[in-house]
Amino acid sequence: MVKRNLHLAKLQSGYLFPEITKRKKAFLEKNPSAELISLGIGDTTQPIPSLIANSMAITAEALATPDGYSGYGPEQGHFNLRQAISEQVYQGKRPADDIFVSDGSKCDIGRLQILFGGQASIAVQDPSYPAYVDTGVIMGQTSTYHPLSKQYSGITYMPCTPENSFFPSLEKLPRTDLIFFCSPNNPTGAAATYEQLSQLVDFAKQNGSVLIFDAAYACFIRNPNTPRSIYEIEGAEEVAIELGSFSKMTGFTGVRLAWSVVPKELRFEDGHLVQNDWNRINSTFFNGASNIAQSGGLAALRPEGLKAIKELTTFYMENATMLKEMFEALGYIVYGGVDTPYIWVHFPNQSSWEAFEMLLEKSHIISTPGSGFGPAGEGFLRFSAFANRANIIEAISRLRRALHKLDRV
């Protein structure tokens, strides 16, 4: 018999969201008439703006004609879309040939792990998006899981807590080859400042590290003084790869379209261009994003599409404000909800899973346990504002009833 991949065997009981799904199923088996509202997974709920959907429909219909049919596209993405990303997202500061279009940032995270290999050491924010750690474990960048600390040996965790303003104490960190950093952050909602990102870029330069900057939620930033891209920091092109996504800003979670930026200035220790190897990885593992999805991405980056994106992201941020204000009125310590539609709420007298189960039982609300994002997330719940307005209003009503009598001291 074929032996199991030992690295996969190192993964813990399950990826966070399948575990939530399992508990949801068990609850519904006992309470079949319950009307659950999910504020858990960060999945969009609002329709794709019509002008973007229409562009994809036209492309899809054209595939049924001799003149409109197209097969494989370039693995790097259609150049007109790469050029539009360059101009609209980066104001021309990152050239189109530095940009690689893909089928999703999560896929890119996995392919980046392949690019750098199992020998690369990694650092991740704590708490952070689980895919950074899990893909590293699968690649063999760790040896052992320690249940007491809830950490893997071989991976450096960078605590990002209210005590350090959700930015790691860089002076306490060892050198690693890769540094995964998400801003605005999922799950805490914290967005790093220019000063903080400048420190991070300097730290990467001093240590010869590559910074993998996840900017999937940059479209929600409302503060004009908050950087949307790592390339707003001087010299970042020498040390940083950036990931961007259409998922949340256009409702493309099911359509699948994203991009990565790998500057030509970024080199390996031997002087070889990282971009060349990234191009090879994409050409080997990937046949290019859907032609239909790319037509939608191009429409999204035209003036009318950008206006529609602003309206869509504003809607979700209004949801976030409503949730945030409700929790604060009840006396909870709340973070996020300013530059991302995630609310990070502290439940000081319960573990994350205890708080999750309590709200599931008392209010029929699904949240996301903070401990699933890392040890520093213990005692927190993440609430997603990616919901329709009626569900947000109903969820607020239920949560008020369930929580107003609880002790938060």
mmCIF file of C-alpha atoms in Angstrom:
data_model
loop_
_atom_site.group_PDB
_atom_site.id
_atom_site.type_symbol
_atom_site.label_atom_id
_atom_site.label_comp_id
_atom_site.label_asym_id
_atom_site.label_seq_id
_atom_site.Cartn_x
_atom_site.Cartn_y
_atom_site.Cartn_z
ATOM 1 C CA MET A 1 0.000 0.000 0.000
ATOM 2 C CA VAL A 2 1.055 3.589 -0.612
ATOM 3 C CA LYS A 3 2.111 5.451 2.524
ATOM 4 C CA ARG A 4 0.342 8.619 3.539
ATOM 5 C CA ASN A 5 2.128 11.952 3.149
ATOM 6 C CA LEU A 6 3.588 12.351 6.642
ATOM 7 C CA HIS A 7 3.359 16.133 6.477
ATOM 8 C CA LEU A 8 -0.410 15.965 5.987
ATOM 9 C CA ALA A 9 -0.577 13.686 9.011
ATOM 10 C CA LYS A 10 0.887 16.526 11.119
ATOM 11 C CA LEU A 11 -2.136 18.745 10.551
ATOM 12 C CA GLN A 12 -4.447 18.993 13.516
ATOM 13 C CA SER A 13 -8.054 17.801 13.799
ATOM 14 C CA GLY A 14 -9.245 19.848 10.861
ATOM 15 C CA TYR A 15 -9.094 23.125 9.062
ATOM 16 C CA LEU A 16 -10.982 25.769 11.044
ATOM 17 C CA PHE A 17 -13.975 26.234 8.764
ATOM 18 C CA PRO A 18 -14.718 22.531 8.179
ATOM 19 C CA GLU A 19 -14.719 22.162 11.966
ATOM 20 C CA ILE A 20 -17.296 24.945 12.217
ATOM 21 C CA THR A 21 -19.365 23.211 9.544
ATOM 22 C CA LYS A 22 -19.225 19.961 11.516
ATOM 23 C CA ARG A 23 -20.473 21.673 14.678
ATOM 24 C CA LYS A 24 -23.181 23.478 12.736
ATOM 25 C CA LYS A 25 -24.397 20.155 11.318
ATOM 26 C CA ALA A 26 -24.465 18.569 14.768
ATOM 27 C CA PHE A 27 -26.469 21.503 16.140
ATOM 28 C CA LEU A 28 -29.035 21.312 13.339
ATOM 29 C CA GLU A 29 -29.476 17.587 13.849
ATOM 30 C CA LYS A 30 -30.579 18.364 17.415
ATOM 31 C CA ASN A 31 -32.455 21.554 16.470
ATOM 32 C CA PRO A 32 -33.826 20.983 12.959
ATOM 33 C CA SER A 33 -36.161 23.995 13.066
ATOM 34 C CA ALA A 34 -33.435 26.471 14.070
ATOM 35 C CA GLU A 35 -32.902 29.377 11.678
ATOM 36 C CA LEU A 36 -29.181 29.942 11.841
ATOM 37 C CA ILE A 37 -27.519 33.183 10.784
ATOM 38 C CA SER A 38 -23.895 32.851 9.762
ATOM 39 C CA LEU A 39 -21.497 35.628 10.667
ATOM 40 C CA GLY A 40 -18.664 33.131 10.510
ATOM 41 C CA ILE A 41 -16.927 32.479 7.207
ATOM 42 C CA GLY A 42 -15.974 35.594 5.277
ATOM 43 C CA ASP A 43 -18.026 34.784 2.193
ATOM 44 C CA THR A 44 -19.684 37.577 0.243
ATOM 45 C CA THR A 45 -23.471 37.657 -0.025
ATOM 46 C CA GLN A 46 -24.349 40.604 -2.258
ATOM 47 C CA PRO A 47 -24.857 40.168 -6.014
ATOM 48 C CA ILE A 48 -21.963 40.884 -8.339
ATOM 49 C CA PRO A 49 -22.481 44.374 -9.826
ATOM 50 C CA SER A 50 -24.484 43.956 -13.022
ATOM 51 C CA LEU A 51 -22.002 45.645 -15.351
ATOM 52 C CA ILE A 52 -19.308 43.196 -14.191
ATOM 53 C CA ALA A 53 -21.609 40.179 -14.474
ATOM 54 C CA ASN A 54 -22.746 41.362 -17.921
ATOM 55 C CA SER A 55 -19.161 41.496 -19.122
ATOM 56 C CA MET A 56 -18.658 37.883 -18.055
ATOM 57 C CA ALA A 57 -21.951 36.880 -19.691
ATOM 58 C CA ILE A 58 -20.902 38.444 -23.000
ATOM 59 C CA THR A 59 -17.588 36.586 -22.856
ATOM 60 C CA ALA A 60 -19.351 33.326 -22.008
ATOM 61 C CA GLU A 61 -21.798 33.717 -24.898
ATOM 62 C CA ALA A 62 -18.957 34.521 -27.289
ATOM 63 C CA LEU A 63 -17.365 31.174 -26.471
ATOM 64 C CA ALA A 64 -20.273 29.558 -28.300
ATOM 65 C CA THR A 65 -19.312 31.273 -31.568
ATOM 66 C CA PRO A 66 -16.465 30.524 -33.981
ATOM 67 C CA ASP A 67 -15.110 34.067 -33.801
ATOM 68 C CA GLY A 68 -15.508 34.464 -30.049
ATOM 69 C CA TYR A 69 -14.133 31.139 -28.899
ATOM 70 C CA SER A 70 -10.854 31.149 -26.986
ATOM 71 C CA GLY A 71 -8.908 28.298 -25.445
ATOM 72 C CA TYR A 72 -5.934 28.443 -23.123
ATOM 73 C CA GLY A 73 -4.805 31.928 -22.233
ATOM 74 C CA PRO A 74 -1.363 32.935 -20.979
ATOM 75 C CA GLU A 75 -0.546 31.419 -17.584
ATOM 76 C CA GLN A 76 0.397 34.873 -16.313
ATOM 77 C CA GLY A 77 -3.009 36.308 -17.206
ATOM 78 C CA HIS A 78 -4.261 38.400 -20.112
ATOM 79 C CA PHE A 79 -2.027 41.407 -20.532
ATOM 80 C CA ASN A 80 -4.892 43.907 -20.679
ATOM 81 C CA LEU A 81 -6.011 42.807 -17.199
ATOM 82 C CA ARG A 82 -2.456 42.892 -15.867
ATOM 83 C CA GLN A 83 -2.111 46.401 -17.284
ATOM 84 C CA ALA A 84 -5.399 47.482 -15.680
ATOM 85 C CA ILE A 85 -4.260 46.157 -12.278
ATOM 86 C CA SER A 86 -0.987 48.038 -12.729
ATOM 87 C CA GLU A 87 -2.760 51.298 -13.508
ATOM 88 C CA GLN A 88 -5.784 51.177 -11.192
ATOM 89 C CA VAL A 89 -4.384 49.381 -8.142
ATOM 90 C CA TYR A 90 -0.753 50.500 -8.249
ATOM 91 C CA GLN A 91 -1.023 53.755 -10.219
ATOM 92 C CA GLY A 92 1.606 52.428 -12.606
ATOM 93 C CA LYS A 93 4.214 52.003 -9.850
ATOM 94 C CA ARG A 94 4.309 48.248 -10.438
ATOM 95 C CA PRO A 95 4.578 47.335 -14.133
ATOM 96 C CA ALA A 96 2.173 44.909 -15.757
ATOM 97 C CA ASP A 97 4.858 42.281 -16.303
ATOM 98 C CA ASP A 98 5.399 42.079 -12.523
ATOM 99 C CA ILE A 99 1.751 41.037 -12.104
ATOM 100 C CA PHE A 100 0.508 37.439 -12.337
ATOM 101 C CA VAL A 101 -3.230 36.750 -12.502
ATOM 102 C CA SER A 102 -4.499 33.647 -10.692
ATOM 103 C CA ASP A 103 -7.554 31.750 -9.498
ATOM 104 C CA GLY A 104 -7.343 32.941 -5.894
ATOM 105 C CA SER A 105 -5.005 34.175 -3.171
ATOM 106 C CA LYS A 106 -5.302 30.935 -1.193
ATOM 107 C CA CYS A 107 -4.034 29.067 -4.261
ATOM 108 C CA ASP A 108 -1.192 31.560 -4.568
ATOM 109 C CA ILE A 109 -0.234 31.016 -0.921
ATOM 110 C CA GLY A 110 0.147 27.301 -1.622
ATOM 111 C CA ARG A 111 2.105 27.884 -4.832
ATOM 112 C CA LEU A 112 4.411 30.327 -3.040
ATOM 113 C CA GLN A 113 5.221 27.615 -0.513
ATOM 114 C CA ILE A 114 6.168 25.383 -3.447
ATOM 115 C CA LEU A 115 8.252 28.209 -4.925
ATOM 116 C CA PHE A 116 10.402 28.593 -1.812
ATOM 117 C CA GLY A 117 10.389 24.929 -0.842
ATOM 118 C CA GLY A 118 10.115 22.909 2.325
ATOM 119 C CA GLN A 119 13.502 24.079 3.586
ATOM 120 C CA ALA A 120 12.341 27.703 3.924
ATOM 121 C CA SER A 121 11.622 28.911 7.455
ATOM 122 C CA ILE A 122 8.468 30.995 7.917
ATOM 123 C CA ALA A 123 6.987 33.532 10.305
ATOM 124 C CA VAL A 124 3.284 34.253 10.603
ATOM 125 C CA GLN A 125 1.166 36.719 12.516
ATOM 126 C CA ASP A 126 -0.609 35.271 15.527
ATOM 127 C CA PRO A 127 -3.554 35.300 15.013
ATOM 128 C CA SER A 128 -3.581 34.911 11.239
ATOM 129 C CA TYR A 129 -5.299 33.272 8.296
ATOM 130 C CA PRO A 130 -4.885 29.482 8.816
ATOM 131 C CA ALA A 131 -3.691 28.816 5.249
ATOM 132 C CA TYR A 132 -0.241 30.304 5.962
ATOM 133 C CA VAL A 133 0.500 27.743 8.656
ATOM 134 C CA ASP A 134 -1.276 24.777 7.090
ATOM 135 C CA THR A 135 0.443 25.130 3.713
ATOM 136 C CA GLY A 136 3.770 25.403 5.522
ATOM 137 C CA VAL A 137 3.068 22.235 7.478
ATOM 138 C CA ILE A 138 2.112 20.386 4.296
ATOM 139 C CA MET A 139 5.401 21.482 2.699
ATOM 140 C CA GLY A 140 7.365 20.093 5.637
ATOM 141 C CA GLN A 141 8.423 23.405 7.160
ATOM 142 C CA THR A 142 7.736 22.050 10.624
ATOM 143 C CA SER A 143 8.222 18.877 12.585
ATOM 144 C CA THR A 144 5.945 18.723 15.623
ATOM 145 C CA TYR A 145 2.687 20.163 16.937
ATOM 146 C CA HIS A 146 2.679 21.124 20.611
ATOM 147 C CA PRO A 147 -0.869 20.924 22.025
ATOM 148 C CA LEU A 148 -0.155 23.000 25.128
ATOM 149 C CA SER A 149 1.102 26.020 23.178
ATOM 150 C CA LYS A 150 -1.031 25.198 20.108
ATOM 151 C CA GLN A 151 2.007 25.885 17.937
ATOM 152 C CA TYR A 152 4.140 24.005 15.441
ATOM 153 C CA SER A 153 7.889 23.818 15.976
ATOM 154 C CA GLY A 154 9.708 25.206 12.993
ATOM 155 C CA ILE A 155 7.250 28.065 12.487
ATOM 156 C CA THR A 156 7.828 31.438 14.142
ATOM 157 C CA TYR A 157 4.663 33.006 15.549
ATOM 158 C CA MET A 158 4.550 36.790 15.729
ATOM 159 C CA PRO A 159 2.065 37.732 18.486
ATOM 160 C CA CYS A 160 -0.215 40.549 17.331
ATOM 161 C CA THR A 161 -2.425 41.525 20.237
ATOM 162 C CA PRO A 162 -4.108 44.631 21.652
ATOM 163 C CA GLU A 163 -1.050 45.079 23.875
ATOM 164 C CA ASN A 164 1.247 45.720 20.890
ATOM 165 C CA SER A 165 -1.419 47.356 18.691
ATOM 166 C CA PHE A 166 -1.629 44.171 16.618
ATOM 167 C CA PHE A 167 1.867 44.692 15.230
ATOM 168 C CA PRO A 168 4.679 42.240 16.081
ATOM 169 C CA SER A 169 7.571 43.203 18.335
ATOM 170 C CA LEU A 170 10.187 42.817 15.624
ATOM 171 C CA GLU A 171 13.140 43.147 17.978
ATOM 172 C CA LYS A 172 12.109 39.869 19.639
ATOM 173 C CA LEU A 173 11.859 37.837 16.437
ATOM 174 C CA PRO A 174 14.469 35.500 14.967
ATOM 175 C CA ARG A 175 15.369 35.591 11.299
ATOM 176 C CA THR A 176 13.141 33.579 8.948
ATOM 177 C CA ASP A 177 13.236 33.171 5.185
ATOM 178 C CA LEU A 178 9.599 34.129 4.685
ATOM 179 C CA ILE A 179 7.379 36.530 6.619
ATOM 180 C CA PHE A 180 3.636 36.279 5.989
ATOM 181 C CA PHE A 181 1.880 39.528 6.849
ATOM 182 C CA CYS A 182 -1.766 40.425 6.179
ATOM 183 C CA SER A 183 -2.947 44.054 6.330
ATOM 184 C CA PRO A 184 -5.737 44.880 6.822
ATOM 185 C CA ASN A 185 -5.614 41.768 8.908
ATOM 186 C CA ASN A 186 -7.865 38.768 8.844
ATOM 187 C CA PRO A 187 -9.053 38.103 11.563
ATOM 188 C CA THR A 188 -8.324 41.102 13.805
ATOM 189 C CA GLY A 189 -9.215 43.831 11.317
ATOM 190 C CA ALA A 190 -6.078 45.797 12.189
ATOM 191 C CA ALA A 191 -4.447 47.823 9.403
ATOM 192 C CA ALA A 192 -0.743 48.608 9.694
ATOM 193 C CA THR A 193 0.478 52.204 9.456
ATOM 194 C CA TYR A 194 3.185 53.597 7.171
ATOM 195 C CA GLU A 195 5.587 53.653 10.101
ATOM 196 C CA GLN A 196 4.866 50.030 11.008
ATOM 197 C CA LEU A 197 5.224 48.777 7.440
ATOM 198 C CA SER A 198 8.451 50.745 7.039
ATOM 199 C CA GLN A 199 9.789 48.925 10.092
ATOM 200 C CA LEU A 200 8.687 45.618 8.587
ATOM 201 C CA VAL A 201 10.395 46.311 5.255
ATOM 202 C CA ASP A 202 13.594 47.368 7.056
ATOM 203 C CA PHE A 203 13.433 44.199 9.164
ATOM 204 C CA ALA A 204 13.121 42.042 6.031
ATOM 205 C CA LYS A 205 16.072 43.824 4.407
ATOM 206 C CA GLN A 206 18.280 43.454 7.469
ATOM 207 C CA ASN A 207 17.518 39.728 7.693
ATOM 208 C CA GLY A 208 17.539 38.882 4.000
ATOM 209 C CA SER A 209 13.910 37.737 4.277
ATOM 210 C CA VAL A 210 11.087 37.797 1.745
ATOM 211 C CA LEU A 211 7.925 39.516 2.923
ATOM 212 C CA ILE A 212 4.706 37.999 1.541
ATOM 213 C CA PHE A 213 2.185 40.786 1.963
ATOM 214 C CA ASP A 214 -1.460 39.750 1.787
ATOM 215 C CA ALA A 215 -3.535 42.776 0.742
ATOM 216 C CA ALA A 216 -6.772 40.904 0.026
ATOM 217 C CA TYR A 217 -8.790 43.407 2.097
ATOM 218 C CA ALA A 218 -7.131 46.617 0.927
ATOM 219 C CA CYS A 219 -10.294 47.648 -0.916
ATOM 220 C CA PHE A 220 -12.044 48.218 2.430
ATOM 221 C CA ILE A 221 -9.542 50.766 3.773
ATOM 222 C CA ARG A 222 -11.283 54.082 4.363
ATOM 223 C CA ASN A 223 -8.506 55.987 6.143
ATOM 224 C CA PRO A 224 -6.550 57.942 3.478
ATOM 225 C CA ASN A 225 -3.461 57.747 5.702
ATOM 226 C CA THR A 226 -3.437 53.934 5.786
ATOM 227 C CA PRO A 227 -1.325 52.246 3.083
ATOM 228 C CA ARG A 228 -3.170 49.912 0.728
ATOM 229 C CA SER A 229 -0.047 48.319 -0.722
ATOM 230 C CA ILE A 230 3.360 47.371 0.618
ATOM 231 C CA TYR A 231 4.848 49.099 -2.422
ATOM 232 C CA GLU A 232 3.874 52.438 -0.928
ATOM 233 C CA ILE A 233 6.869 51.836 1.336
ATOM 234 C CA GLU A 234 10.225 52.852 -0.117
ATOM 235 C CA GLY A 235 12.393 49.891 -1.069
ATOM 236 C CA ALA A 236 9.637 47.286 -0.588
ATOM 237 C CA GLU A 237 10.050 46.041 -4.164
ATOM 238 C CA GLU A 238 13.428 44.601 -3.124
ATOM 239 C CA VAL A 239 11.954 42.317 -0.445
ATOM 240 C CA ALA A 240 8.199 41.946 -0.919
ATOM 241 C CA ILE A 241 5.660 39.912 -2.856
ATOM 242 C CA GLU A 242 2.086 41.200 -2.695
ATOM 243 C CA LEU A 243 -1.152 39.238 -3.022
ATOM 244 C CA GLY A 244 -4.358 40.920 -4.183
ATOM 245 C CA SER A 245 -7.841 39.555 -4.793
ATOM 246 C CA PHE A 246 -11.127 40.287 -6.514
ATOM 247 C CA SER A 247 -12.983 37.958 -4.125
ATOM 248 C CA LYS A 248 -14.230 40.430 -1.554
ATOM 249 C CA MET A 249 -14.215 43.648 -3.577
ATOM 250 C CA THR A 250 -16.372 42.346 -6.454
ATOM 251 C CA GLY A 251 -18.110 39.332 -4.919
ATOM 252 C CA PHE A 252 -15.844 36.910 -6.782
ATOM 253 C CA THR A 253 -15.521 34.348 -3.979
ATOM 254 C CA GLY A 254 -17.141 31.791 -6.272
ATOM 255 C CA VAL A 255 -15.814 33.206 -9.542
ATOM 256 C CA ARG A 256 -12.153 32.972 -8.423
ATOM 257 C CA LEU A 257 -9.784 35.705 -9.555
ATOM 258 C CA ALA A 258 -6.729 37.194 -7.875
ATOM 259 C CA TRP A 259 -3.206 38.378 -8.594
ATOM 260 C CA SER A 260 0.297 38.408 -7.205
ATOM 261 C CA VAL A 261 3.021 40.987 -7.676
ATOM 262 C CA VAL A 262 6.583 39.671 -7.872
ATOM 263 C CA PRO A 263 8.935 42.564 -8.653
ATOM 264 C CA LYS A 264 11.968 42.117 -10.872
ATOM 265 C CA GLU A 265 14.011 43.752 -8.105
ATOM 266 C CA LEU A 266 13.405 40.756 -5.827
ATOM 267 C CA ARG A 267 16.239 38.203 -6.025
ATOM 268 C CA PHE A 268 17.373 35.005 -4.375
ATOM 269 C CA GLU A 269 20.656 34.779 -2.493
ATOM 270 C CA ASP A 270 22.461 33.728 -5.682
ATOM 271 C CA GLY A 271 21.106 36.688 -7.637
ATOM 272 C CA HIS A 272 18.495 34.699 -9.577
ATOM 273 C CA LEU A 273 15.239 36.593 -10.150
ATOM 274 C CA VAL A 274 12.421 35.299 -7.949
ATOM 275 C CA GLN A 275 10.050 36.342 -10.716
ATOM 276 C CA ASN A 276 11.596 33.863 -13.140
ATOM 277 C CA ASP A 277 10.972 30.950 -10.788
ATOM 278 C CA TRP A 278 7.465 32.211 -10.008
ATOM 279 C CA ASN A 279 6.748 32.287 -13.722
ATOM 280 C CA ARG A 280 7.973 28.694 -13.999
ATOM 281 C CA ILE A 281 5.829 27.590 -11.044
ATOM 282 C CA ASN A 282 2.744 29.152 -12.606
ATOM 283 C CA SER A 283 3.504 27.692 -16.012
ATOM 284 C CA THR A 284 3.972 24.233 -14.496
ATOM 285 C CA PHE A 285 1.063 24.084 -12.038
ATOM 286 C CA PHE A 286 -1.448 26.406 -13.625
ATOM 287 C CA ASN A 287 -3.086 26.961 -17.015
ATOM 288 C CA GLY A 288 -4.255 30.491 -16.300
ATOM 289 C CA ALA A 289 -7.347 31.999 -14.728
ATOM 290 C CA SER A 290 -10.693 31.583 -16.439
ATOM 291 C CA ASN A 291 -11.110 33.799 -19.509
ATOM 292 C CA ILE A 292 -14.632 34.569 -18.293
ATOM 293 C CA ALA A 293 -13.431 35.604 -14.819
ATOM 294 C CA GLN A 294 -10.707 37.785 -16.309
ATOM 295 C CA SER A 295 -13.243 39.666 -18.440
ATOM 296 C CA GLY A 296 -15.139 40.394 -15.225
ATOM 297 C CA GLY A 297 -11.968 41.597 -13.527
ATOM 298 C CA LEU A 298 -11.256 43.931 -16.417
ATOM 299 C CA ALA A 299 -14.779 45.375 -16.226
ATOM 300 C CA ALA A 300 -14.363 45.869 -12.478
ATOM 301 C CA LEU A 301 -11.306 48.060 -13.027
ATOM 302 C CA ARG A 302 -13.004 50.420 -15.476
ATOM 303 C CA PRO A 303 -14.455 53.666 -14.054
ATOM 304 C CA GLU A 304 -18.025 52.344 -13.740
ATOM 305 C CA GLY A 305 -16.748 49.120 -12.194
ATOM 306 C CA LEU A 306 -14.652 50.981 -9.642
ATOM 307 C CA LYS A 307 -17.732 52.998 -8.669
ATOM 308 C CA ALA A 308 -19.709 49.775 -8.203
ATOM 309 C CA ILE A 309 -16.890 48.309 -6.094
ATOM 310 C CA LYS A 310 -16.940 51.335 -3.813
ATOM 311 C CA GLU A 311 -20.693 50.964 -3.318
ATOM 312 C CA LEU A 312 -20.363 47.243 -2.582
ATOM 313 C CA THR A 313 -17.520 47.602 -0.099
ATOM 314 C CA THR A 314 -19.286 50.538 1.577
ATOM 315 C CA PHE A 315 -22.339 48.333 2.112
ATOM 316 C CA TYR A 316 -20.292 45.711 3.972
ATOM 317 C CA MET A 317 -18.531 48.366 6.036
ATOM 318 C CA GLU A 318 -21.919 49.773 7.074
ATOM 319 C CA ASN A 319 -22.790 46.279 8.308
ATOM 320 C CA ALA A 320 -19.528 46.214 10.231
ATOM 321 C CA THR A 321 -20.253 49.558 11.867
ATOM 322 C CA MET A 322 -23.657 48.328 13.011
ATOM 323 C CA LEU A 323 -22.177 45.191 14.569
ATOM 324 C CA LYS A 324 -19.301 47.066 16.189
ATOM 325 C CA GLU A 325 -21.573 49.685 17.743
ATOM 326 C CA MET A 326 -23.898 46.983 19.125
ATOM 327 C CA PHE A 327 -21.069 45.107 20.860
ATOM 328 C CA GLU A 328 -19.577 48.317 22.245
ATOM 329 C CA ALA A 329 -22.971 49.390 23.592
ATOM 330 C CA LEU A 330 -23.103 46.094 25.492
ATOM 331 C CA GLY A 331 -19.717 46.784 27.065
ATOM 332 C CA TYR A 332 -17.567 44.438 24.993
ATOM 333 C CA ILE A 333 -14.027 45.280 23.948
ATOM 334 C CA VAL A 334 -14.136 45.324 20.153
ATOM 335 C CA TYR A 335 -11.494 45.678 17.461
ATOM 336 C CA GLY A 336 -11.732 45.825 13.681
ATOM 337 C CA GLY A 337 -14.756 47.044 11.757
ATOM 338 C CA VAL A 338 -12.917 50.173 10.566
ATOM 339 C CA ASP A 339 -10.765 49.103 7.620
ATOM 340 C CA THR A 340 -12.178 45.575 7.232
ATOM 341 C CA PRO A 341 -15.667 44.083 7.617
ATOM 342 C CA TYR A 342 -14.448 41.827 10.436
ATOM 343 C CA ILE A 343 -15.290 42.418 14.089
ATOM 344 C CA TRP A 344 -12.837 40.989 16.654
ATOM 345 C CA VAL A 345 -14.616 40.706 20.015
ATOM 346 C CA HIS A 346 -13.077 39.744 23.349
ATOM 347 C CA PHE A 347 -14.958 37.254 25.565
ATOM 348 C CA PRO A 348 -12.768 37.354 28.691
ATOM 349 C CA ASN A 349 -14.547 34.722 30.757
ATOM 350 C CA GLN A 350 -14.768 32.021 28.102
ATOM 351 C CA SER A 351 -12.556 30.185 25.674
ATOM 352 C CA SER A 352 -13.185 30.897 22.014
ATOM 353 C CA TRP A 353 -14.993 27.611 21.416
ATOM 354 C CA GLU A 354 -17.046 28.064 24.584
ATOM 355 C CA ALA A 355 -18.158 31.494 23.366
ATOM 356 C CA PHE A 356 -18.878 30.029 19.926
ATOM 357 C CA GLU A 357 -21.082 27.290 21.408
ATOM 358 C CA MET A 358 -22.818 29.717 23.760
ATOM 359 C CA LEU A 359 -23.873 32.027 20.922
ATOM 360 C CA LEU A 360 -24.867 29.093 18.754
ATOM 361 C CA GLU A 361 -27.136 27.784 21.524
ATOM 362 C CA LYS A 362 -28.525 31.108 22.802
ATOM 363 C CA SER A 363 -28.852 33.146 19.613
ATOM 364 C CA HIS A 364 -28.454 30.666 16.745
ATOM 365 C CA ILE A 365 -25.565 32.760 15.448
ATOM 366 C CA ILE A 366 -22.472 31.231 13.854
ATOM 367 C CA SER A 367 -19.220 33.084 14.527
ATOM 368 C CA THR A 368 -15.573 32.057 14.148
ATOM 369 C CA PRO A 369 -13.508 31.069 17.219
ATOM 370 C CA GLY A 370 -10.421 33.261 17.494
ATOM 371 C CA SER A 371 -8.268 30.377 18.704
ATOM 372 C CA GLY A 372 -8.635 28.830 15.258
ATOM 373 C CA PHE A 373 -6.450 31.632 13.919
ATOM 374 C CA GLY A 374 -3.650 31.028 16.416
ATOM 375 C CA PRO A 375 -2.917 30.907 20.152
ATOM 376 C CA ALA A 376 -3.170 34.705 20.529
ATOM 377 C CA GLY A 377 -6.761 34.509 19.310
ATOM 378 C CA GLU A 378 -7.911 32.598 22.386
ATOM 379 C CA GLY A 379 -10.803 34.336 24.113
ATOM 380 C CA PHE A 380 -11.899 36.165 20.953
ATOM 381 C CA LEU A 381 -14.585 35.603 18.350
ATOM 382 C CA ARG A 382 -14.495 36.935 14.809
ATOM 383 C CA PHE A 383 -17.756 38.146 13.301
ATOM 384 C CA SER A 384 -18.044 38.652 9.562
ATOM 385 C CA ALA A 385 -20.096 41.570 8.217
ATOM 386 C CA PHE A 386 -20.351 39.862 4.818
ATOM 387 C CA ALA A 387 -24.101 39.390 5.147
ATOM 388 C CA ASN A 388 -27.294 40.852 3.782
ATOM 389 C CA ARG A 389 -28.759 43.737 5.764
ATOM 390 C CA ALA A 390 -31.811 41.842 7.015
ATOM 391 C CA ASN A 391 -29.589 39.157 8.562
ATOM 392 C CA ILE A 392 -27.356 41.777 10.176
ATOM 393 C CA ILE A 393 -30.386 43.482 11.749
ATOM 394 C CA GLU A 394 -31.813 40.175 12.970
ATOM 395 C CA ALA A 395 -28.412 39.015 14.261
ATOM 396 C CA ILE A 396 -27.981 42.246 16.223
ATOM 397 C CA SER A 397 -31.402 41.743 17.809
ATOM 398 C CA ARG A 398 -30.584 38.155 18.797
ATOM 399 C CA LEU A 399 -27.131 39.031 20.111
ATOM 400 C CA ARG A 400 -28.504 41.855 22.232
ATOM 401 C CA ARG A 401 -30.961 39.483 23.881
ATOM 402 C CA ALA A 402 -28.315 36.801 24.443
ATOM 403 C CA LEU A 403 -25.521 39.019 25.715
ATOM 404 C CA HIS A 404 -26.947 41.962 27.603
ATOM 405 C CA LYS A 405 -26.963 40.125 30.957
ATOM 406 C CA LEU A 406 -23.546 38.510 30.679
ATOM 407 C CA ASP A 407 -20.658 39.556 32.920
ATOM 408 C CA ARG A 408 -17.842 41.102 30.917
ATOM 409 C CA VAL A 409 -15.541 42.093 33.772
#
